[in-house]
Structures are given as structure tokens and as C-alpha cells.
mmCIF file with all atom_site columns, C-alpha atoms in Angstrom:
data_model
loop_
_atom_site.group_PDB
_atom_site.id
_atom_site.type_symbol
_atom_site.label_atom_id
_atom_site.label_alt_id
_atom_site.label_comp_id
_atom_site.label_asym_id
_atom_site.label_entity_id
_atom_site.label_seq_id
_atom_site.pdbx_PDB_ins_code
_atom_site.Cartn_x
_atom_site.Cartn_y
_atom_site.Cartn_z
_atom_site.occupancy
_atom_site.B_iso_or_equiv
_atom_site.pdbx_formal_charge
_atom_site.auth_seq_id
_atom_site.auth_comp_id
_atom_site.auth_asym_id
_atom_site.auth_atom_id
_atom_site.pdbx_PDB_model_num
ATOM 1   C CA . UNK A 1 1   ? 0.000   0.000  0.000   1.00 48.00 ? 1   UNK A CA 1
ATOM 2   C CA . UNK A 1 2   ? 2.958   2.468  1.242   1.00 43.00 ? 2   UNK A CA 1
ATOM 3   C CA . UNK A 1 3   ? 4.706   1.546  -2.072  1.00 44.00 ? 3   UNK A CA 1
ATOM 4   C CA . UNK A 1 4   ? 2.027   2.143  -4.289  1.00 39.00 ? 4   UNK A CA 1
ATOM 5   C CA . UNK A 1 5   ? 0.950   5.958  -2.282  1.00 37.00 ? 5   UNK A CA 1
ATOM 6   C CA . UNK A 1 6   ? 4.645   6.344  -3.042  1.00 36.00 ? 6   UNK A CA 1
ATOM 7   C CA . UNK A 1 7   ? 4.213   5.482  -6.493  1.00 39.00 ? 7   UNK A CA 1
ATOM 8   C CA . UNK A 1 8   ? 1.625   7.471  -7.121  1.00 36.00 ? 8   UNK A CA 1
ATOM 9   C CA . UNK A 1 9   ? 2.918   10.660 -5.301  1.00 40.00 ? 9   UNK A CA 1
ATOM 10  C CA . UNK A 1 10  ? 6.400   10.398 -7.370  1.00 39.00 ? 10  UNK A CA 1
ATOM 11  C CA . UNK A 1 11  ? 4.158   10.269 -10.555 1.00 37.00 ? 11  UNK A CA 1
ATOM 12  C CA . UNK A 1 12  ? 2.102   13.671 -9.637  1.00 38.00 ? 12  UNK A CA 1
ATOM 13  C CA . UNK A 1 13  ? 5.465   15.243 -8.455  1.00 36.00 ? 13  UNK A CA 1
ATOM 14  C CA . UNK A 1 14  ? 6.764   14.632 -11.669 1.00 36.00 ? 14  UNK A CA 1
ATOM 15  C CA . UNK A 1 15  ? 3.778   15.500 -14.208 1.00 33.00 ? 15  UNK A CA 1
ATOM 16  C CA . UNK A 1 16  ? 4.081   18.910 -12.189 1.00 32.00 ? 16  UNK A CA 1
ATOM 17  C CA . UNK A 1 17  ? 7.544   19.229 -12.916 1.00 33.00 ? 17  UNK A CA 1
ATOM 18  C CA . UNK A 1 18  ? 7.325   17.973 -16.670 1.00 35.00 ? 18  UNK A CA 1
ATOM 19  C CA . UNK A 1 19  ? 5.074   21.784 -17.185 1.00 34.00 ? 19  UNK A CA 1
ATOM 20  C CA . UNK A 1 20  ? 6.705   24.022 -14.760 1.00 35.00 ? 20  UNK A CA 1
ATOM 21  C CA . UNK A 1 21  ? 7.910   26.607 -16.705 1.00 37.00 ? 21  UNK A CA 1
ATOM 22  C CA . UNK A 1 22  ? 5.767   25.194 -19.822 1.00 43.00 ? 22  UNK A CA 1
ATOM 23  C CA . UNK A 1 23  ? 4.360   28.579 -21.870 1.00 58.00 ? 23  UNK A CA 1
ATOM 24  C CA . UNK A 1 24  ? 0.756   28.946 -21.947 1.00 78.00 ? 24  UNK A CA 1
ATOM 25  C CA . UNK A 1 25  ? 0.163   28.782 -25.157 1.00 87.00 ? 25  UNK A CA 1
ATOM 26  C CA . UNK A 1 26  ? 0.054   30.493 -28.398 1.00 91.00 ? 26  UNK A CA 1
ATOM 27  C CA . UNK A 1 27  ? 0.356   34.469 -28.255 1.00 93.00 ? 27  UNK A CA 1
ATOM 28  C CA . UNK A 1 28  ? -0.980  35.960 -31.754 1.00 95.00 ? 28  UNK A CA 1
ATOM 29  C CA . UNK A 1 29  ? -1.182  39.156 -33.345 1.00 96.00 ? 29  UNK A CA 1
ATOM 30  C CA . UNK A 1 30  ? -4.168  39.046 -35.692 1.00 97.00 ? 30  UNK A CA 1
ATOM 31  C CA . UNK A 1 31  ? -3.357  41.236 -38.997 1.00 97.00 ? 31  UNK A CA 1
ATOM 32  C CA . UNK A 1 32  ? -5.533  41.676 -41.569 1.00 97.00 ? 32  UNK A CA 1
ATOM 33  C CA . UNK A 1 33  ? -5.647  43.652 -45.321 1.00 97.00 ? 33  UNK A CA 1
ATOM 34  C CA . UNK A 1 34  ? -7.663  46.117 -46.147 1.00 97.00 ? 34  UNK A CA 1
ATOM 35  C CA . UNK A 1 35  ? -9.954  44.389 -48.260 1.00 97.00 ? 35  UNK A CA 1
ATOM 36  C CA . UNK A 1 36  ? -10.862 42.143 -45.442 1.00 97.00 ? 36  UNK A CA 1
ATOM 37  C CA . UNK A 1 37  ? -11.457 44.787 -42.773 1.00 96.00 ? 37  UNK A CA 1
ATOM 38  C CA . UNK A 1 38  ? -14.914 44.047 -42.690 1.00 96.00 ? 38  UNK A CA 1
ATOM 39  C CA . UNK A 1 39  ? -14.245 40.531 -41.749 1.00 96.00 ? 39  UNK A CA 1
ATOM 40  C CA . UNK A 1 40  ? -12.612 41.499 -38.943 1.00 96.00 ? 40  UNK A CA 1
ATOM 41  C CA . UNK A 1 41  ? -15.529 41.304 -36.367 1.00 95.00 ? 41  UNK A CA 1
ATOM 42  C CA . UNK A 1 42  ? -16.336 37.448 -37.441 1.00 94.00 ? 42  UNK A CA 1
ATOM 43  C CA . UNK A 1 43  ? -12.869 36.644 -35.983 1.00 94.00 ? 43  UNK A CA 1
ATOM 44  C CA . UNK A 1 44  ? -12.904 38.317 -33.470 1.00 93.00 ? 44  UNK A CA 1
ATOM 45  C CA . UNK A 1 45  ? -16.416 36.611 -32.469 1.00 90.00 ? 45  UNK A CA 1
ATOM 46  C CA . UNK A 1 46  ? -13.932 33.509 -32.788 1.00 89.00 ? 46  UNK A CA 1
ATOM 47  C CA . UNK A 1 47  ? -11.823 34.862 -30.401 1.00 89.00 ? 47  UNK A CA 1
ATOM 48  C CA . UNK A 1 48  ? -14.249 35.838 -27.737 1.00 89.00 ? 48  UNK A CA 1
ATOM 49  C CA . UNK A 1 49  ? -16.452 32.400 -28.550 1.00 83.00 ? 49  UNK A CA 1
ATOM 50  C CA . UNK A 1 50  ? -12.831 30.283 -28.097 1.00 83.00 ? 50  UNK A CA 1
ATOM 51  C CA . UNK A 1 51  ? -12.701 28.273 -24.950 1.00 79.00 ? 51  UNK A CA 1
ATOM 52  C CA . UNK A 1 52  ? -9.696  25.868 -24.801 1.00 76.00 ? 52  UNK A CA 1
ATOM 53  C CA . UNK A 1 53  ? -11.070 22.150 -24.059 1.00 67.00 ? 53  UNK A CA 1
ATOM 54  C CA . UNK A 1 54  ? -14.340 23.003 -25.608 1.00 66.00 ? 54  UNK A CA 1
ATOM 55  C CA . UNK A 1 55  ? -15.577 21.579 -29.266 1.00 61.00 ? 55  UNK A CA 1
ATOM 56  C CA . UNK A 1 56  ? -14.598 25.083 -30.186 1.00 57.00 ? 56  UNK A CA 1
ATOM 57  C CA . UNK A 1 57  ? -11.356 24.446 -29.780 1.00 58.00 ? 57  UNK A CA 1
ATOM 58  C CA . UNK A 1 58  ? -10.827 20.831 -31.380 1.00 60.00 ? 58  UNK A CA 1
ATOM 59  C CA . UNK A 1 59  ? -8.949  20.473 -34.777 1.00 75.00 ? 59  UNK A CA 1
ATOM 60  C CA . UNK A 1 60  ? -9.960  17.248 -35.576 1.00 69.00 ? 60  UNK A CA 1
ATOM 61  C CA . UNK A 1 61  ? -7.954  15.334 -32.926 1.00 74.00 ? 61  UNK A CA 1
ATOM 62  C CA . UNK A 1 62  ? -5.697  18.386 -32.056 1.00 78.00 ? 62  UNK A CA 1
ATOM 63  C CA . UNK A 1 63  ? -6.391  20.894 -29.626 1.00 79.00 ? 63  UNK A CA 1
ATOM 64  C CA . UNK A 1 64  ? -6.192  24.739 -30.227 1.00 85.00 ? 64  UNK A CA 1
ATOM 65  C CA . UNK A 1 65  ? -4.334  26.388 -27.209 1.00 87.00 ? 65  UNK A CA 1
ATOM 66  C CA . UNK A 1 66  ? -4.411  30.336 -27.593 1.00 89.00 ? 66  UNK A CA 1
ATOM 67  C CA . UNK A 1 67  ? -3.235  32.232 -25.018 1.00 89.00 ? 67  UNK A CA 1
ATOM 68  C CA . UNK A 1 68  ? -3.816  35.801 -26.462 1.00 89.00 ? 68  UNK A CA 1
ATOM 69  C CA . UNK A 1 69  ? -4.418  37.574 -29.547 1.00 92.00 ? 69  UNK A CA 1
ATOM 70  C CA . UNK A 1 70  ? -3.287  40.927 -30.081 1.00 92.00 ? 70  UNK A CA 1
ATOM 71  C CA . UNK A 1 71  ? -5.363  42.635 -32.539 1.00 91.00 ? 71  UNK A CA 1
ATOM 72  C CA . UNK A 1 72  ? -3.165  46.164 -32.758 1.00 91.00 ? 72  UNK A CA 1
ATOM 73  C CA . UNK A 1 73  ? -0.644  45.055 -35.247 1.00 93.00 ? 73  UNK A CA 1
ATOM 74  C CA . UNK A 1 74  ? 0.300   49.004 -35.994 1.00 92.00 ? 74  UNK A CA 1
ATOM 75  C CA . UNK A 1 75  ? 1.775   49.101 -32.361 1.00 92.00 ? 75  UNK A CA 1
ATOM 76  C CA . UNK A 1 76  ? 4.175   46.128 -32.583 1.00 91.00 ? 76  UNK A CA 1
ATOM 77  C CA . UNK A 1 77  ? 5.225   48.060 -36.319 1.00 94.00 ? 77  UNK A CA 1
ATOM 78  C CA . UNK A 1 78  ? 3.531   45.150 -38.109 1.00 97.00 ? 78  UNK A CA 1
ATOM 79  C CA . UNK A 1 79  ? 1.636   46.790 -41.511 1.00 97.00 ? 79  UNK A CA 1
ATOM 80  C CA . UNK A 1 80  ? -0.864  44.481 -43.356 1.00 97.00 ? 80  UNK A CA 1
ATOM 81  C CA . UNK A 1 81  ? 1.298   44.980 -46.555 1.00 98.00 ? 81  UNK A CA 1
ATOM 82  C CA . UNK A 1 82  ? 4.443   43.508 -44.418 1.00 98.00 ? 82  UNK A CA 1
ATOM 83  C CA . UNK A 1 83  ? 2.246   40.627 -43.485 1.00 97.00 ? 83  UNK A CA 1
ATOM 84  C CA . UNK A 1 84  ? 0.435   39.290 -46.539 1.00 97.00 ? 84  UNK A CA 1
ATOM 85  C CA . UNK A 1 85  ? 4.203   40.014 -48.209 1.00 97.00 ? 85  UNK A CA 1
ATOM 86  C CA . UNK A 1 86  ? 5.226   37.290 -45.459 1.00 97.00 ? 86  UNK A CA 1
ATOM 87  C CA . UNK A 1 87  ? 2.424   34.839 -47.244 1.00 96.00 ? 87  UNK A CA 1
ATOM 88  C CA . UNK A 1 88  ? 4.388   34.416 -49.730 1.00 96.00 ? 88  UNK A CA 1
ATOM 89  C CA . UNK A 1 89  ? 8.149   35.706 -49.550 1.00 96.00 ? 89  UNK A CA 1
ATOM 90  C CA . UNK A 1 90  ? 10.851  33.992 -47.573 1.00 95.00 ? 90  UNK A CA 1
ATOM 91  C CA . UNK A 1 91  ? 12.697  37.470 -46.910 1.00 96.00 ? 91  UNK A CA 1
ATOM 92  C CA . UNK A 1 92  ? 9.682   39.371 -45.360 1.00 97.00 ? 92  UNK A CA 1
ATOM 93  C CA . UNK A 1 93  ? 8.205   36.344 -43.683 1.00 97.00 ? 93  UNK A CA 1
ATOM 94  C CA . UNK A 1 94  ? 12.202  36.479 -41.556 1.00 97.00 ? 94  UNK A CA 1
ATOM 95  C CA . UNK A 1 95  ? 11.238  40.422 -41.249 1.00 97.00 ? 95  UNK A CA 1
ATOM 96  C CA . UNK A 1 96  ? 7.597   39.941 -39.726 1.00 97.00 ? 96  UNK A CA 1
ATOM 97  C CA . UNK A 1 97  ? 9.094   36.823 -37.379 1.00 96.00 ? 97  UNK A CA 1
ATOM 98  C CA . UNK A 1 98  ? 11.548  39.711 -36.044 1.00 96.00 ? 98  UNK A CA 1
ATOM 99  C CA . UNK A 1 99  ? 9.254   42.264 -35.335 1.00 96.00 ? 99  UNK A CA 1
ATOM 100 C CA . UNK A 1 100 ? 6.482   39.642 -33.930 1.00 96.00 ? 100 UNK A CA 1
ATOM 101 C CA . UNK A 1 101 ? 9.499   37.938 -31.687 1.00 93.00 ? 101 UNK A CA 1
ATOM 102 C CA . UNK A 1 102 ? 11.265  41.137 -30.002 1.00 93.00 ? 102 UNK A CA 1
ATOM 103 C CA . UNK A 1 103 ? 7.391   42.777 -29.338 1.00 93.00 ? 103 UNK A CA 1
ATOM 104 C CA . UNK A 1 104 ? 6.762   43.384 -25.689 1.00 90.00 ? 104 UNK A CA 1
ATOM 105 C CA . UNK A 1 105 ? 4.542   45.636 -23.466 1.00 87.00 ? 105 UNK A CA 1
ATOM 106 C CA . UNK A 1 106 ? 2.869   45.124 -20.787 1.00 84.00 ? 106 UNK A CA 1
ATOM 107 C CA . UNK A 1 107 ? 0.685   42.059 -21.979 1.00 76.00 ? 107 UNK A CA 1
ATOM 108 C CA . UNK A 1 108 ? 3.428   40.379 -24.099 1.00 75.00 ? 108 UNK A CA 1
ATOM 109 C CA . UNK A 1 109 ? 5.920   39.756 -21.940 1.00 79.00 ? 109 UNK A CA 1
ATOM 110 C CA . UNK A 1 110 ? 7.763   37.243 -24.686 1.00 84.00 ? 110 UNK A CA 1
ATOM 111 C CA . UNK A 1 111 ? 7.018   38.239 -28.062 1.00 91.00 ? 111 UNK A CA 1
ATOM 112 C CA . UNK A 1 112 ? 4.117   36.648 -30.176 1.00 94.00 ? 112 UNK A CA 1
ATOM 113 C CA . UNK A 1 113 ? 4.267   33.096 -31.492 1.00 95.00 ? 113 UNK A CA 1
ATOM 114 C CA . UNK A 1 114 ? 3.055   33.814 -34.740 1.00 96.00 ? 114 UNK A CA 1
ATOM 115 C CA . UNK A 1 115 ? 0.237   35.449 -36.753 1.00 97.00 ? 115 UNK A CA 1
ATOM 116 C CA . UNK A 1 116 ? -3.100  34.974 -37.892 1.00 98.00 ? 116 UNK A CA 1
ATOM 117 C CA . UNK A 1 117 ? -3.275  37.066 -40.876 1.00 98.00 ? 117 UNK A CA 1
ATOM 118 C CA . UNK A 1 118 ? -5.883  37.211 -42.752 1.00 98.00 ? 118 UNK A CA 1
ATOM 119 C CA . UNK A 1 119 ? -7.046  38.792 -46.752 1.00 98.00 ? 119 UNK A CA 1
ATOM 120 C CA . UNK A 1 120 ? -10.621 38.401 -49.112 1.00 98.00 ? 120 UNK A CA 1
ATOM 121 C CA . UNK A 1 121 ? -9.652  37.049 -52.922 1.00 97.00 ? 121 UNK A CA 1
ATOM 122 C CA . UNK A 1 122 ? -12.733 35.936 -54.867 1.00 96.00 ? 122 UNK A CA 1
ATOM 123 C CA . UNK A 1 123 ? -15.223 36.095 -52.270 1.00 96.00 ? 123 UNK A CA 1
ATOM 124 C CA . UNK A 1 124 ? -13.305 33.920 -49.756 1.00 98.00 ? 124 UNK A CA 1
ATOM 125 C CA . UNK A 1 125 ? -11.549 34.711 -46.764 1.00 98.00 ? 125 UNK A CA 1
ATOM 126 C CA . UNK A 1 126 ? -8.236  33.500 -46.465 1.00 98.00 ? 126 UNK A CA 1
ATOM 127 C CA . UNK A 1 127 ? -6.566  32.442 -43.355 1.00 98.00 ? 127 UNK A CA 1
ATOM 128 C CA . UNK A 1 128 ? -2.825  32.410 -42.869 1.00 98.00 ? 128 UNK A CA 1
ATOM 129 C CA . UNK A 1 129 ? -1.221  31.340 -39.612 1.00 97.00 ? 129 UNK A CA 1
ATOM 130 C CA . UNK A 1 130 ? 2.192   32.349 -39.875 1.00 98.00 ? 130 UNK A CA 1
ATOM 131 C CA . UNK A 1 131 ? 4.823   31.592 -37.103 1.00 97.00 ? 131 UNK A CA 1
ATOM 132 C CA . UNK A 1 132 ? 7.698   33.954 -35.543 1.00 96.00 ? 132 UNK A CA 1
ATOM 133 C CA . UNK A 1 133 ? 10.071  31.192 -36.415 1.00 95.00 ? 133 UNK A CA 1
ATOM 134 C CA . UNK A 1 134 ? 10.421  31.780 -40.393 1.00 92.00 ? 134 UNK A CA 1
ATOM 135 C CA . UNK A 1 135 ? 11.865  28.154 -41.036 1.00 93.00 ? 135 UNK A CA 1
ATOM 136 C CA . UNK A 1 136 ? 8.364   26.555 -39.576 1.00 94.00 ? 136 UNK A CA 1
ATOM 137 C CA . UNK A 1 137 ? 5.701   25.562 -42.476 1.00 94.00 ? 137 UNK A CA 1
ATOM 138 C CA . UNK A 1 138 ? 2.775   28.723 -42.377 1.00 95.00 ? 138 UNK A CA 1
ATOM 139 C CA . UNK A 1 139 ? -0.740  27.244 -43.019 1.00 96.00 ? 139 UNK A CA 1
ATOM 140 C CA . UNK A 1 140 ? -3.411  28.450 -45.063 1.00 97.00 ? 140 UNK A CA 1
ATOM 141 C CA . UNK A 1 141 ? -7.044  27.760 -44.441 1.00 97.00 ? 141 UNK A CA 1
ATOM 142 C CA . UNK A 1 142 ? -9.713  28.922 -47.106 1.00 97.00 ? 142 UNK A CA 1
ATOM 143 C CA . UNK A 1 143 ? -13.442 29.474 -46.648 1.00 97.00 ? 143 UNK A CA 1
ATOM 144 C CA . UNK A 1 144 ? -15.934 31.207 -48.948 1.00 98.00 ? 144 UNK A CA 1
ATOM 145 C CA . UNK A 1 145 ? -17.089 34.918 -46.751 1.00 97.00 ? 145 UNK A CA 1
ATOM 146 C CA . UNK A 1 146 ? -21.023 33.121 -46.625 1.00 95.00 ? 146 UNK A CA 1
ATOM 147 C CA . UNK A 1 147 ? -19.235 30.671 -44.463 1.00 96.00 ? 147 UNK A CA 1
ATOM 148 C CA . UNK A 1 148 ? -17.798 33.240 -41.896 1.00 94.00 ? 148 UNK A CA 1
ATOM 149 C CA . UNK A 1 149 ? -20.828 33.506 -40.152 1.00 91.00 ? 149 UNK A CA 1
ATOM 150 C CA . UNK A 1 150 ? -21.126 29.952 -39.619 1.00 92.00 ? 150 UNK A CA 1
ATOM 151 C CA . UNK A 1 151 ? -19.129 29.525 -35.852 1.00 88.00 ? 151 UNK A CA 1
ATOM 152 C CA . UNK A 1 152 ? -18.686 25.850 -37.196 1.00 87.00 ? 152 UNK A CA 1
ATOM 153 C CA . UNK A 1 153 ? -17.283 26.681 -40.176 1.00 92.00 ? 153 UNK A CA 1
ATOM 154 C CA . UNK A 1 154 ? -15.472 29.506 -38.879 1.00 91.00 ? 154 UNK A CA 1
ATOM 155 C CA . UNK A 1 155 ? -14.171 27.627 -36.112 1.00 89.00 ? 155 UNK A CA 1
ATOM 156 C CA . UNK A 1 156 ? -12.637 25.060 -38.020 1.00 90.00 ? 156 UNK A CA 1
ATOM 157 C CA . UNK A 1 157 ? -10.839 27.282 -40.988 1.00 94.00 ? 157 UNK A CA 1
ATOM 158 C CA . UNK A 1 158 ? -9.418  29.336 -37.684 1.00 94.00 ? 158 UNK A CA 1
ATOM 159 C CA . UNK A 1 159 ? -8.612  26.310 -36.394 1.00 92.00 ? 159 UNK A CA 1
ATOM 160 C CA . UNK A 1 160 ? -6.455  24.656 -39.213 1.00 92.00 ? 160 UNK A CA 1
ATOM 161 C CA . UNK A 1 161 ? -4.530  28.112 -39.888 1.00 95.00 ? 161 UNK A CA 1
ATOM 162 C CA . UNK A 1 162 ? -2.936  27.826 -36.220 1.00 94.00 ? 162 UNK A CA 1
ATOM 163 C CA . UNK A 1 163 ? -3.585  24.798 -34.537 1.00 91.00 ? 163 UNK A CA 1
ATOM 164 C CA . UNK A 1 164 ? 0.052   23.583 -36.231 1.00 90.00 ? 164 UNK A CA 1
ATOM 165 C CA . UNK A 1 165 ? 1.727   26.816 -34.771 1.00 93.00 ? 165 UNK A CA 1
ATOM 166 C CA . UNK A 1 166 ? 4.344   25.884 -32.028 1.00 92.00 ? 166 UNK A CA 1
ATOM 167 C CA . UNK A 1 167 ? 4.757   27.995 -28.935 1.00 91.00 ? 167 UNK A CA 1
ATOM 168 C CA . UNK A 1 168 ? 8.074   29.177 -28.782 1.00 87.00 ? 168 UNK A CA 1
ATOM 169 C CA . UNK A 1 169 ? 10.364  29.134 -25.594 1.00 63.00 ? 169 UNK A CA 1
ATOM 170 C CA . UNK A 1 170 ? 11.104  31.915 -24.222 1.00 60.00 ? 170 UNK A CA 1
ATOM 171 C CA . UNK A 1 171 ? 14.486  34.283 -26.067 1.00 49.00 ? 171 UNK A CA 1
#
């Protein structure tokens, strides 16, 4: 009996230890163009409907962990044309990863993770989760702009643009 209480307390001592110090989870700056402005207040219903452990947040099997979003990009001196650059060039994707990792003030105490920028083409939203770490994969979720309104629908495209973004240890 003592053996197994022992067990057991050496188990929980250690499963404490394995996240002490763990981040939180993902801190985001949300960007988006100006031809998607007025999609703006769909994600941010996201944002403010996201509960971690919930539905909401499952990615088919994976699950969501957001710590913040941070939806003042012009404060951390990321532009919307610097971030939909970073979609698709190498070079400015390094720049925005700079800007989003040496951020700070009083909320973001470490930088943001990544990005969740976002841009309208052919009546569709698009959905880029971009990380601070240039060399990781970004991921791209599409979704026609009838769809937005849909929290199902909208869940899940917000979902597969981040869910794949690590958190990044602290500089």
C-alpha cells in the first residue's frame, strides 16, 4: 500500500515538474488587409467564442491552445502589406518573425508566437497562420465569406490556420 501511495505521489510530483515553466500557449497578433477589414468582427467573435477544451477548440484530434491575440498590429510596427508580403516571400516572412518575436509591453511579456493574418480574394476569406520562427511551415485555411458567419465553419478554418503553430520558448 505504502509503495504504491509512493508510487503514485512520485508520478504527480513529476507530471508537475514535466510543465513548470511550460508557456501557456500560443500568443498571436491578428493582422488583416484592407480588403478584409470588414471581416474582422467574425474573428474576433472567434476569439471571444474560443474556450480551450471546448468543441470550439478541437482540430480534428488536435487541440487549439491560444493564449492571447493581439489585434493592434500598428503598435508592434507590423503593416498588413508587411504581413500578406510574409504569405508568400521567404525574406519578409524572416522580417515579420523579427518584429512579432522582439514585441513586448505590458501584456506580451515574450514576443508573439506567430500570426493569424488574414485577406478576401474571390469572395473567400483566407486564413494564414504564420509563425515567428520563419523556417516553420505557415498554413493556409480557405473558406468562402457566406461561411464566416457559420461559428462551425469559422471555427474550423481558424482552427487549421494555427492549430500547427508551435509555442516558442522563451528568447
Amino acid at each position: 500500500m505504502y509503495s504504491t501511495l509512493f508510487a503514485v505521489s512520485m508520478l504527480a510530483s513529476l507530471s508537475s515538474m514535466a510543465i513548470a515553466g511550460s508557456p501557456d500557449g500560443l500568443q498571436l497578433v491578428m493582422v488583416g488587409t484592407a480588403k478584409a477589414a470588414a471581416q474582422k468582427p467574425a474573428l474576433d467573435a472567434f476569439f471571444k467564442r474560443y474556450n480551450p477544451g471546448t468543441t470550439d477548440a478541437d482540430c480534428e484530434d488536435t487541440q487549439l491552445n491560444i493564449n492571447s491575440v493581439y489585434a493592434e498590429p500598428g503598435k508592434a510596427g507590423i503593416s498588413p502589406e508587411l504581413a500578406i508580403a510574409a504569405t508568400t516571400d521567404k525574406k519578409q516572412r524572416a522580417a515579420l518573425g523579427k518584429l512579432m518575436s522582439k514585441f513586448r509591453d505590458k501584456t506580451h511579456d515574450r514576443g508573439f508566437d506567430g500570426a493569424l493574418v488574414y485577406d478576401v480574394q474571390n469572395d473567400k476569406i483566407l486564413l494564414y497562420g504564420i509563425s515567428a520562427m520563419s523556417s516553420i511551415k505557415q498554413y493556409v485555411s480557405v473558406l468562402p465569406l457566406s461561411d464566416l458567419q457559420n461559428p462551425k465553419k469559422a471555427n474550423l478554418a481558424v482552427c487549421h490556420a494555427l492549430v500547427q503553430l508551435p509555442v516558442l520558448a522563451e528568447p
